[in-house]
């Protein structure tokens, strides 16, 4: 007798309890979205009979995975939805979708003329133009492109890195390269203080925006490229962005069908990596005595799905002088490029409303979050600045003292 | 990562145990794979509604000696049962969950079909009655929200009419509901409750109901109010000009989810760590002790604790797992009450007591589960994972979940 009779996407395990629907942030605000149960396991039964039953409204799913975290039967609801989009959707991605999806391509094009691009996309006229012609909502503030990226800064540091006794590979991702190089710089400083040198990889954008915009072929090409690049090293592949991490670990095999077994377990977020070192007693942290901050931690959806927010909480919790509030778990509404789209803007803001209200009420010195698109959404909606936890660590650590106890003086 | 106590399973039992321990200053973490049976709650907790032979029970404490040696209440013992019973209402109240009902006497809950069901304590949306079949009003106005299919008004009316109550059924149409109604699959209890929670919608409902009342002395509404906050329930009760009674609906259960969220919140506020959406795996034993557990998400980082509490639930929550050949406890491989012969697992009559409901973990008298015949010293089992009684037949599911949780928390604290 068969032990289990299940398809790859285990829709048969659904017991129709509608618990997933109770936790889906999109259902709460968007009447066009059929909801996780209907879009996922229920719809799958029909689609298997006849692709005619595919509903283009599945595109409203933000892939936040909150439904999967709630399901008592372990149904991979969002995977079912996105696999269906890939298999059945006739929608061809628009120019707007292609632009939003091409985070690295856009970065490369924009960078040489960064001040110009930033100035232009910031103007009312350009916003109105993008709204009318592209469907990028005019209320959105574009993250600023930096003239000089992280990699060119790193080039000057690279020779020093080999002098450290232990090494990690750093997957920096697009937003560190083009918009927030300070995150990468902080990462290098912290790792060096722990006695680790940093190597870069021949990386490409993780492809998450391509997945959500239906550019499956490109996403698969990126996934294959990254897996091959990661296979060339045995070093831990450390990241600072939760969504890239989640995408490369779980979406590559589950949605794109790209086998990443050889590298998956080595892909790890900085907070988990550092926590593990501490847990095993391999490094020690020395904090500055004068550091003070009131910080609110917003746990991004993909961080919830990874289940790793505990590491960030544990690390930040060790900083004397840091007053940490963990915000009630809830989606900010941005979901990568989702909130940029004109048709989603109002829903996106409505989804994020409870979180934004809570942040305004708390009025912390800043919010911390591992996800850059959460950062854009929260900063735009509340005016409170959002910092990656690694920036906070870099500020709170006494880096020189750390370096002394973690690698003696030989690396100085 | 090290804790004083690690609880596996974040349903009613795991959360009650965790909150009690964390409030006693023990560093506690709960790992929970998915949501739990509270999402199906009828709105009331059962302590002991019937004996195994079907005899109805009015005062559970007086019949504890009639329970078998394997029943969890027998293991707790009569004195401890009596003592714990009186702590339940204050415990839930401080977690923001006021409970109605008498601690040592069963009351009756009106079911969605209008019948009376013996229960113990109820979430405060629900109305408890002193007996099962008399009328609780002479004329009732049953009001549904237009388009909501999980509240069967005609079944309910039939049931109430058997009690000698006259019933009239109406449906109100609120503009706030239009958005939900445009997508019939989403006209669900929780989504309605969300709309009703904020803004003016509940006021419009109260006004509409008041307009519908003619000579009725009772209004009946589905229990779909107060998702995040129970205040709206009180406001509706006060706003409607006759007595208002809420009746449970098809799942998901709004009162159940609200209570579960409150318990979780209280646990986190007390400083507890919740690992939600993660599954405990890969136990490492040394002799009769559990040394550590892994989880799917944490990877190579192990969880260690002085005590472990198994609150993984029954079949519904995958605390038990059935294959065509056998029933097993998938995490630790615990010994179970479950016959080998598959034909004895269930009765073919759907409504007969089903033996598989009584399947579950075997423990010693101190709730240490057995594994290969040996009690695991630093592990406890609580809640619906426990075997040894048919909780559906006897109506003792929530009672077992709450009381074994409190009893085990006490043992851990006093050890
Ligand atoms: C559908 C249904 C409706 C019920 N309604 C009522 C009612 O109205 N009144 C009443 O008195 N009783 C009711 N009961 C009885 C019910 O069993 C108890 O009331 C009680 O809620 C059980 O709580 P629990 O914590 O023991 O288990 P559960 O609520 O089942 O919780 C177990 C939890 O453990 C988690 N888990 C399992 N394995 C793992 C693992 N390996 N790692 C991490 N987490 C894991 C599950 O995801 C789940 O969250 C009902 C039971 C069911 C199944
Ligand atoms: S929560 Fe899981 S089992 Fe319940 S309806 Fe959704 S997919 Fe099905
Ligand atoms: S992934 Fe998020 S948006 Fe998509 S169905 Fe699940 S909960 Fe809803």
CSV table of C-alpha atoms in Angstrom, one decimal, chain A residues 3-408:
chain,number,residue,atom,x,y,z
A,3,UNK,CA,2.3,5.4,2.5
A,4,UNK,CA,1.3,8.7,1.1
A,5,UNK,CA,-0.5,9.7,-2.1
A,6,UNK,CA,0.4,13.3,-2.7
A,7,UNK,CA,1.3,15.5,-5.6
A,8,UNK,CA,4.4,17.7,-5.5
A,9,UNK,CA,2.3,20.6,-4.4
A,10,UNK,CA,0.4,18.8,-1.6
A,11,UNK,CA,-3.0,20.3,-2.2
A,12,UNK,CA,-4.6,17.0,-1.2
A,13,UNK,CA,-3.7,17.7,2.4
A,14,UNK,CA,-6.0,20.6,2.6
A,15,UNK,CA,-8.8,20.0,5.1
A,16,UNK,CA,-10.8,23.1,4.0
A,17,UNK,CA,-10.6,24.8,7.3
A,18,UNK,CA,-10.1,28.3,5.9
A,19,UNK,CA,-7.6,29.2,8.5
A,20,UNK,CA,-5.3,30.4,5.8
A,21,UNK,CA,-7.9,32.9,4.6
A,22,UNK,CA,-8.1,34.3,8.1
A,23,UNK,CA,-4.4,35.2,8.0
A,24,UNK,CA,-4.1,36.5,4.4
A,25,UNK,CA,-3.4,40.2,4.3
A,26,UNK,CA,-4.6,40.7,0.7
A,27,UNK,CA,-8.0,39.1,1.3
A,28,UNK,CA,-8.7,41.7,4.0
A,29,UNK,CA,-8.4,44.6,1.5
A,30,UNK,CA,-8.8,43.4,-2.0
A,31,UNK,CA,-12.2,41.9,-3.1
A,32,UNK,CA,-10.8,40.8,-6.5
A,33,UNK,CA,-8.4,38.3,-4.8
A,34,UNK,CA,-9.9,34.9,-4.4
A,35,UNK,CA,-7.9,34.2,-1.2
A,36,UNK,CA,-5.4,31.5,-0.4
A,37,UNK,CA,-7.7,28.5,-0.1
A,38,UNK,CA,-9.6,29.3,-3.3
A,39,UNK,CA,-6.5,30.4,-5.2
A,40,UNK,CA,-4.4,27.6,-3.8
A,41,UNK,CA,-5.6,24.0,-3.1
A,42,UNK,CA,-9.3,24.5,-4.1
A,43,UNK,CA,-8.4,26.1,-7.5
A,44,UNK,CA,-5.7,23.5,-8.1
A,45,UNK,CA,-8.2,20.7,-8.3
A,46,UNK,CA,-10.1,22.5,-11.0
A,47,UNK,CA,-6.9,23.7,-12.9
A,48,UNK,CA,-5.7,20.1,-13.0
A,49,UNK,CA,-8.9,19.1,-14.8
A,50,UNK,CA,-8.8,22.1,-17.2
A,51,UNK,CA,-6.5,25.1,-17.4
A,52,UNK,CA,-9.6,27.1,-18.3
A,53,UNK,CA,-10.2,27.5,-14.6
A,54,UNK,CA,-7.0,29.5,-14.1
A,55,UNK,CA,-7.9,32.9,-12.7
A,56,UNK,CA,-5.6,35.9,-13.6
A,57,UNK,CA,-6.5,37.4,-10.2
A,58,UNK,CA,-3.9,35.1,-8.7
A,59,UNK,CA,-1.5,37.9,-9.5
A,60,UNK,CA,-2.7,39.7,-6.4
A,61,UNK,CA,-1.0,37.2,-4.2
A,62,UNK,CA,2.0,39.0,-2.6
A,63,UNK,CA,3.8,35.7,-1.8
A,64,UNK,CA,4.1,36.8,1.8
A,65,UNK,CA,3.7,33.1,2.9
A,66,UNK,CA,1.6,34.0,6.0
A,67,UNK,CA,-1.0,31.5,4.8
A,68,UNK,CA,1.6,28.7,4.9
A,69,UNK,CA,2.7,29.6,8.3
A,70,UNK,CA,-0.8,29.4,9.6
A,71,UNK,CA,-2.0,26.2,7.8
A,72,UNK,CA,-2.4,23.3,10.2
A,73,UNK,CA,-1.9,20.8,7.5
A,74,UNK,CA,1.3,22.1,6.0
A,75,UNK,CA,-0.2,22.8,2.6
A,76,UNK,CA,2.3,24.8,0.5
A,77,UNK,CA,-0.4,27.3,-0.5
A,78,UNK,CA,1.7,30.1,-2.0
A,79,UNK,CA,3.9,27.6,-3.9
A,80,UNK,CA,0.7,26.2,-5.4
A,81,UNK,CA,-0.4,29.7,-6.4
A,82,UNK,CA,2.9,30.7,-8.0
A,83,UNK,CA,3.4,27.4,-9.8
A,84,UNK,CA,-0.1,27.9,-11.2
A,85,UNK,CA,0.8,31.4,-12.3
A,86,UNK,CA,3.9,30.1,-14.0
A,87,UNK,CA,2.0,27.2,-15.7
A,88,UNK,CA,-1.2,28.8,-16.8
A,89,UNK,CA,-1.0,32.6,-16.9
A,90,UNK,CA,-1.4,34.1,-20.4
A,91,UNK,CA,-0.5,37.5,-19.1
A,92,UNK,CA,2.6,38.9,-20.7
A,93,UNK,CA,4.6,41.1,-18.4
A,94,UNK,CA,4.2,44.8,-19.3
A,95,UNK,CA,7.1,47.2,-19.8
A,96,UNK,CA,6.4,48.4,-16.3
A,97,UNK,CA,6.7,44.9,-14.9
A,98,UNK,CA,9.9,44.3,-16.8
A,99,UNK,CA,11.3,47.5,-15.4
A,100,UNK,CA,10.4,46.8,-11.9
A,101,UNK,CA,11.6,43.2,-12.2
A,102,UNK,CA,15.0,44.2,-13.6
A,103,UNK,CA,16.4,45.5,-10.3
A,104,UNK,CA,20.1,44.8,-11.3
A,105,UNK,CA,19.7,45.9,-14.9
A,106,UNK,CA,18.0,49.1,-13.9
A,107,UNK,CA,20.8,49.7,-11.4
A,108,UNK,CA,23.4,49.4,-14.0
A,109,UNK,CA,21.7,51.7,-16.4
A,110,UNK,CA,20.8,54.3,-13.7
A,111,UNK,CA,24.1,54.4,-11.9
A,112,UNK,CA,26.3,56.4,-14.3
A,113,UNK,CA,23.7,59.1,-14.3
A,114,UNK,CA,22.5,58.5,-10.7
A,115,UNK,CA,22.0,62.1,-9.6
A,116,UNK,CA,20.1,62.8,-12.8
A,117,UNK,CA,17.9,59.7,-12.4
A,118,UNK,CA,17.2,60.4,-8.8
A,119,UNK,CA,16.3,64.0,-9.6
A,120,UNK,CA,14.1,63.0,-12.5
A,121,UNK,CA,12.1,60.2,-10.9
A,122,UNK,CA,11.6,62.5,-7.9
A,123,UNK,CA,9.9,65.2,-9.9
A,124,UNK,CA,6.1,65.5,-10.0
A,125,UNK,CA,6.1,65.5,-13.8
A,126,UNK,CA,8.1,62.2,-13.9
A,127,UNK,CA,5.9,60.6,-11.3
A,128,UNK,CA,2.8,61.7,-13.2
A,129,UNK,CA,4.4,60.3,-16.4
A,130,UNK,CA,5.3,57.0,-14.8
A,131,UNK,CA,1.8,56.7,-13.3
A,132,UNK,CA,0.1,57.4,-16.7
A,133,UNK,CA,2.3,55.5,-19.1
A,134,UNK,CA,3.8,52.8,-16.9
A,135,UNK,CA,1.3,52.2,-14.1
A,136,UNK,CA,3.8,52.9,-11.4
A,137,UNK,CA,1.9,54.7,-8.7
A,138,UNK,CA,2.7,58.4,-8.5
A,139,UNK,CA,2.6,58.4,-4.7
A,140,UNK,CA,5.6,56.1,-4.6
A,141,UNK,CA,9.0,57.5,-3.7
A,142,UNK,CA,11.7,55.8,-5.6
A,143,UNK,CA,14.7,54.6,-3.6
A,144,UNK,CA,17.7,56.7,-4.6
A,145,UNK,CA,20.4,55.1,-6.8
A,146,UNK,CA,23.9,55.7,-5.6
A,147,UNK,CA,26.6,57.0,-7.9
A,148,UNK,CA,29.2,54.7,-6.4
A,149,UNK,CA,28.1,51.2,-5.6
A,150,UNK,CA,29.2,48.8,-2.9
A,151,UNK,CA,31.4,46.7,-5.1
A,152,UNK,CA,33.6,49.6,-6.2
A,153,UNK,CA,34.0,50.6,-2.5
A,154,UNK,CA,34.9,47.0,-1.7
A,155,UNK,CA,37.6,46.8,-4.4
A,156,UNK,CA,39.9,48.9,-2.2
A,157,UNK,CA,39.2,46.7,0.8
A,158,UNK,CA,39.6,43.4,-0.9
A,159,UNK,CA,43.4,42.9,-0.5
A,160,UNK,CA,43.1,43.3,3.3
A,161,UNK,CA,40.4,40.7,3.6
A,162,UNK,CA,42.8,37.8,2.8
A,163,UNK,CA,44.7,38.5,6.0
A,164,UNK,CA,41.8,37.3,8.2
A,165,UNK,CA,42.1,33.8,9.6
A,166,UNK,CA,38.6,32.8,8.6
A,167,UNK,CA,36.5,33.8,5.6
A,168,UNK,CA,32.9,34.2,4.5
A,169,UNK,CA,31.4,34.9,1.0
A,170,UNK,CA,29.0,37.8,1.0
A,171,UNK,CA,25.9,37.9,-1.3
A,172,UNK,CA,25.1,41.6,-1.2
A,173,UNK,CA,22.1,41.8,-3.5
A,174,UNK,CA,20.9,44.6,-5.6
A,175,UNK,CA,19.8,47.2,-3.1
A,176,UNK,CA,23.1,47.1,-1.3
A,177,UNK,CA,24.9,47.5,-4.6
A,178,UNK,CA,22.8,50.3,-6.0
A,179,UNK,CA,20.8,52.0,-3.2
A,180,UNK,CA,22.2,51.2,0.3
A,181,UNK,CA,25.9,50.4,0.0
A,182,UNK,CA,26.2,51.4,3.7
A,183,UNK,CA,24.7,48.0,4.6
A,184,UNK,CA,27.4,46.1,2.8
A,185,UNK,CA,30.1,48.4,4.4
A,186,UNK,CA,28.7,47.7,7.8
A,187,UNK,CA,28.7,44.0,7.1
A,188,UNK,CA,32.3,44.0,6.2
A,189,UNK,CA,33.2,46.0,9.3
A,190,UNK,CA,31.3,43.7,11.6
A,191,UNK,CA,32.7,40.5,10.1
A,192,UNK,CA,36.2,41.8,10.2
A,193,UNK,CA,35.7,42.7,13.9
A,194,UNK,CA,34.7,39.0,14.4
A,195,UNK,CA,37.9,37.9,12.7
A,196,UNK,CA,36.3,37.0,9.4
A,197,UNK,CA,37.5,38.3,6.0
A,198,UNK,CA,34.9,38.9,3.3
A,199,UNK,CA,34.9,37.6,-0.3
A,200,UNK,CA,32.5,38.6,-3.0
A,201,UNK,CA,30.8,36.3,-5.4
A,202,UNK,CA,30.1,36.4,-9.0
A,203,UNK,CA,26.5,37.1,-8.1
A,204,UNK,CA,23.4,38.1,-10.0
A,205,UNK,CA,20.2,39.5,-8.6
A,206,UNK,CA,18.4,36.7,-6.7
A,207,UNK,CA,15.5,37.1,-9.1
A,208,UNK,CA,12.6,37.6,-6.7
A,209,UNK,CA,11.2,40.5,-8.6
A,210,UNK,CA,11.3,38.5,-11.8
A,211,UNK,CA,9.3,35.7,-10.0
A,212,UNK,CA,6.7,38.1,-8.8
A,213,UNK,CA,6.4,39.8,-12.2
A,214,UNK,CA,6.1,36.6,-14.1
A,215,UNK,CA,9.5,36.7,-15.9
A,216,UNK,CA,10.1,33.1,-15.2
A,217,UNK,CA,12.8,32.4,-17.8
A,218,UNK,CA,14.9,35.2,-16.6
A,219,UNK,CA,14.4,34.2,-13.0
A,220,UNK,CA,15.5,30.7,-13.8
A,221,UNK,CA,18.6,31.9,-15.6
A,222,UNK,CA,19.6,34.0,-12.5
A,223,UNK,CA,18.9,31.1,-10.2
A,224,UNK,CA,21.1,28.8,-12.2
A,225,UNK,CA,23.8,31.4,-12.4
A,226,UNK,CA,23.8,31.9,-8.7
A,227,UNK,CA,23.8,28.3,-7.8
A,228,UNK,CA,26.8,27.7,-10.1
A,229,UNK,CA,28.6,30.7,-8.7
A,230,UNK,CA,28.0,29.4,-5.1
A,231,UNK,CA,29.2,25.9,-6.0
A,232,UNK,CA,32.6,27.4,-6.8
A,233,UNK,CA,33.3,28.1,-3.1
A,234,UNK,CA,32.9,26.1,0.2
A,235,UNK,CA,32.6,29.3,2.2
A,236,UNK,CA,29.3,30.1,4.0
A,237,UNK,CA,27.3,32.4,1.8
A,238,UNK,CA,26.2,35.2,4.1
A,239,UNK,CA,23.5,37.8,3.2
A,240,UNK,CA,21.9,40.8,4.8
A,241,UNK,CA,18.5,40.8,3.0
A,242,UNK,CA,15.8,38.4,4.1
A,243,UNK,CA,14.0,38.1,0.8
A,244,UNK,CA,17.0,37.3,-1.3
A,245,UNK,CA,17.9,34.7,1.3
A,246,UNK,CA,14.5,33.1,1.3
A,247,UNK,CA,14.3,33.2,-2.5
A,248,UNK,CA,17.7,31.5,-3.0
A,249,UNK,CA,17.0,28.9,-0.4
A,250,UNK,CA,13.4,28.0,-1.0
A,251,UNK,CA,12.0,29.6,-4.2
A,252,UNK,CA,14.7,28.3,-6.4
A,253,UNK,CA,13.8,24.7,-5.9
A,254,UNK,CA,10.1,25.0,-5.0
A,255,UNK,CA,8.9,27.5,-7.7
A,256,UNK,CA,11.6,27.7,-10.3
A,257,UNK,CA,12.6,24.0,-10.1
A,258,UNK,CA,16.3,24.9,-9.9
A,259,UNK,CA,18.1,22.3,-7.8
A,260,UNK,CA,20.1,24.1,-5.1
A,261,UNK,CA,20.8,21.2,-2.7
A,262,UNK,CA,24.6,21.6,-3.1
A,263,UNK,CA,24.4,25.2,-1.7
A,264,UNK,CA,21.1,25.7,0.1
A,265,UNK,CA,22.2,25.1,3.6
A,266,UNK,CA,25.2,27.4,3.3
A,267,UNK,CA,23.0,30.4,2.4
A,268,UNK,CA,22.5,32.2,5.6
A,269,UNK,CA,21.5,35.6,6.9
A,270,UNK,CA,24.1,37.5,8.8
A,271,UNK,CA,22.2,37.5,12.0
A,272,UNK,CA,21.9,33.8,12.1
A,273,UNK,CA,25.5,33.3,11.1
A,274,UNK,CA,26.7,35.6,13.9
A,275,UNK,CA,24.4,34.1,16.4
A,276,UNK,CA,25.6,30.6,15.6
A,277,UNK,CA,29.2,31.7,16.1
A,278,UNK,CA,28.3,33.1,19.5
A,279,UNK,CA,26.3,30.0,20.4
A,280,UNK,CA,29.3,27.8,19.6
A,281,UNK,CA,31.5,30.2,21.6
A,282,UNK,CA,33.7,30.9,18.5
A,283,UNK,CA,33.5,34.7,18.8
A,284,UNK,CA,32.7,37.3,21.4
A,285,UNK,CA,31.1,40.7,21.1
A,286,UNK,CA,32.2,43.8,22.9
A,287,UNK,CA,29.7,46.7,22.9
A,288,UNK,CA,30.3,50.4,23.2
A,289,UNK,CA,29.3,51.9,26.5
A,290,UNK,CA,27.8,55.0,25.0
A,291,UNK,CA,25.3,53.5,22.6
A,292,UNK,CA,21.7,54.3,23.2
A,293,UNK,CA,18.7,53.9,21.0
A,294,UNK,CA,15.0,53.1,21.1
A,295,UNK,CA,14.3,50.7,18.3
A,296,UNK,CA,11.2,48.9,16.9
A,297,UNK,CA,11.8,45.7,15.1
A,298,UNK,CA,9.5,45.0,12.1
A,299,UNK,CA,9.7,41.3,11.1
A,300,UNK,CA,9.4,41.1,7.3
A,301,UNK,CA,7.1,38.4,6.0
A,302,UNK,CA,9.9,36.3,4.5
A,303,UNK,CA,11.8,36.5,7.8
A,304,UNK,CA,8.7,35.0,9.4
A,305,UNK,CA,8.7,32.3,6.8
A,306,UNK,CA,12.4,31.6,7.3
A,307,UNK,CA,11.7,31.5,11.1
A,308,UNK,CA,14.9,33.4,11.8
A,309,UNK,CA,13.7,36.6,13.5
A,310,UNK,CA,14.7,34.9,16.8
A,311,UNK,CA,18.3,35.4,15.9
A,312,UNK,CA,17.9,39.1,15.2
A,313,UNK,CA,16.0,39.5,18.5
A,314,UNK,CA,18.7,37.6,20.4
A,315,UNK,CA,21.5,39.6,18.9
A,316,UNK,CA,19.9,43.0,19.3
A,317,UNK,CA,18.7,42.0,22.8
A,318,UNK,CA,22.3,41.7,23.9
A,319,UNK,CA,23.1,45.3,23.1
A,320,UNK,CA,23.1,47.2,26.4
A,321,UNK,CA,21.5,50.6,25.9
A,322,UNK,CA,19.2,49.3,23.1
A,323,UNK,CA,15.5,49.5,24.0
A,324,UNK,CA,13.9,47.0,21.7
A,325,UNK,CA,10.2,46.7,20.9
A,326,UNK,CA,9.2,43.8,18.6
A,327,UNK,CA,6.2,45.1,16.5
A,328,UNK,CA,3.2,42.9,16.2
A,329,UNK,CA,3.7,40.6,13.3
A,330,UNK,CA,2.0,42.0,10.2
A,331,UNK,CA,2.7,42.7,6.6
A,332,UNK,CA,3.9,46.2,5.6
A,333,UNK,CA,2.0,45.9,2.3
A,334,UNK,CA,4.9,46.5,0.0
A,335,UNK,CA,5.9,43.0,-0.9
A,336,UNK,CA,8.8,43.8,-3.2
A,337,UNK,CA,7.6,45.5,-6.4
A,338,UNK,CA,3.9,44.8,-5.6
A,339,UNK,CA,3.2,48.1,-3.9
A,340,UNK,CA,4.9,50.1,-6.7
A,341,UNK,CA,2.1,49.1,-9.1
A,342,UNK,CA,-0.7,51.6,-9.6
A,343,UNK,CA,-3.4,48.8,-9.3
A,344,UNK,CA,-2.0,47.7,-6.0
A,345,UNK,CA,-1.1,51.0,-4.4
A,346,UNK,CA,-4.2,51.6,-2.4
A,347,UNK,CA,-4.4,47.9,-1.2
A,348,UNK,CA,-0.7,48.1,-0.3
A,349,UNK,CA,-1.3,51.1,1.9
A,350,UNK,CA,-4.4,49.6,3.5
A,351,UNK,CA,-2.5,46.3,4.3
A,352,UNK,CA,0.3,48.3,6.0
A,353,UNK,CA,-2.0,50.7,7.9
A,354,UNK,CA,-2.0,48.9,11.3
A,355,UNK,CA,1.7,48.5,11.3
A,356,UNK,CA,2.3,52.2,10.3
A,357,UNK,CA,-0.1,53.4,13.0
A,358,UNK,CA,1.7,51.4,15.6
A,359,UNK,CA,5.1,52.8,14.5
A,360,UNK,CA,3.8,56.4,14.6
A,361,UNK,CA,2.4,55.8,18.1
A,362,UNK,CA,5.7,54.3,19.3
A,363,UNK,CA,7.8,56.9,17.6
A,364,UNK,CA,11.1,55.0,18.0
A,365,UNK,CA,14.5,56.5,17.1
A,366,UNK,CA,14.3,54.2,14.2
A,367,UNK,CA,12.8,50.9,13.0
A,368,UNK,CA,14.9,47.9,12.1
A,369,UNK,CA,14.1,45.4,9.4
A,370,UNK,CA,16.1,43.0,7.3
A,371,UNK,CA,14.1,43.8,4.1
A,372,UNK,CA,14.7,46.9,2.0
A,373,UNK,CA,11.3,47.0,0.4
A,374,UNK,CA,9.8,47.1,3.9
A,375,UNK,CA,12.2,49.9,4.6
A,376,UNK,CA,10.9,51.9,1.6
A,377,UNK,CA,7.3,51.4,2.6
A,378,UNK,CA,7.8,52.2,6.2
A,379,UNK,CA,9.9,55.3,5.6
A,380,UNK,CA,7.5,56.6,3.0
A,381,UNK,CA,4.4,56.0,5.2
A,382,UNK,CA,5.7,57.1,8.6
A,383,UNK,CA,8.8,59.3,8.0
A,384,UNK,CA,10.6,57.1,10.6
A,385,UNK,CA,13.9,55.9,9.2
A,386,UNK,CA,14.5,52.1,8.9
A,387,UNK,CA,17.9,50.5,9.4
A,388,UNK,CA,19.1,47.0,8.6
A,389,UNK,CA,20.1,45.2,11.9
A,390,UNK,CA,23.7,44.9,10.7
A,391,UNK,CA,23.9,48.7,10.7
A,392,UNK,CA,22.8,48.8,14.3
A,393,UNK,CA,25.3,46.1,15.3
A,394,UNK,CA,28.1,48.0,13.5
A,395,UNK,CA,27.2,51.1,15.5
A,396,UNK,CA,26.8,49.4,18.8
A,397,UNK,CA,29.9,47.3,18.7
A,398,UNK,CA,33.2,48.5,19.9
A,399,UNK,CA,34.8,47.3,16.7
A,400,UNK,CA,38.4,47.7,17.7
A,401,UNK,CA,37.9,45.8,21.0
A,402,UNK,CA,36.0,43.1,19.2
A,403,UNK,CA,38.8,42.7,16.6
A,404,UNK,CA,41.3,42.4,19.4
A,405,UNK,CA,39.6,39.6,21.2
A,406,UNK,CA,38.5,37.8,18.1
A,407,UNK,CA,41.7,37.7,16.1
A,408,UNK,CA,44.4,39.2,18.3
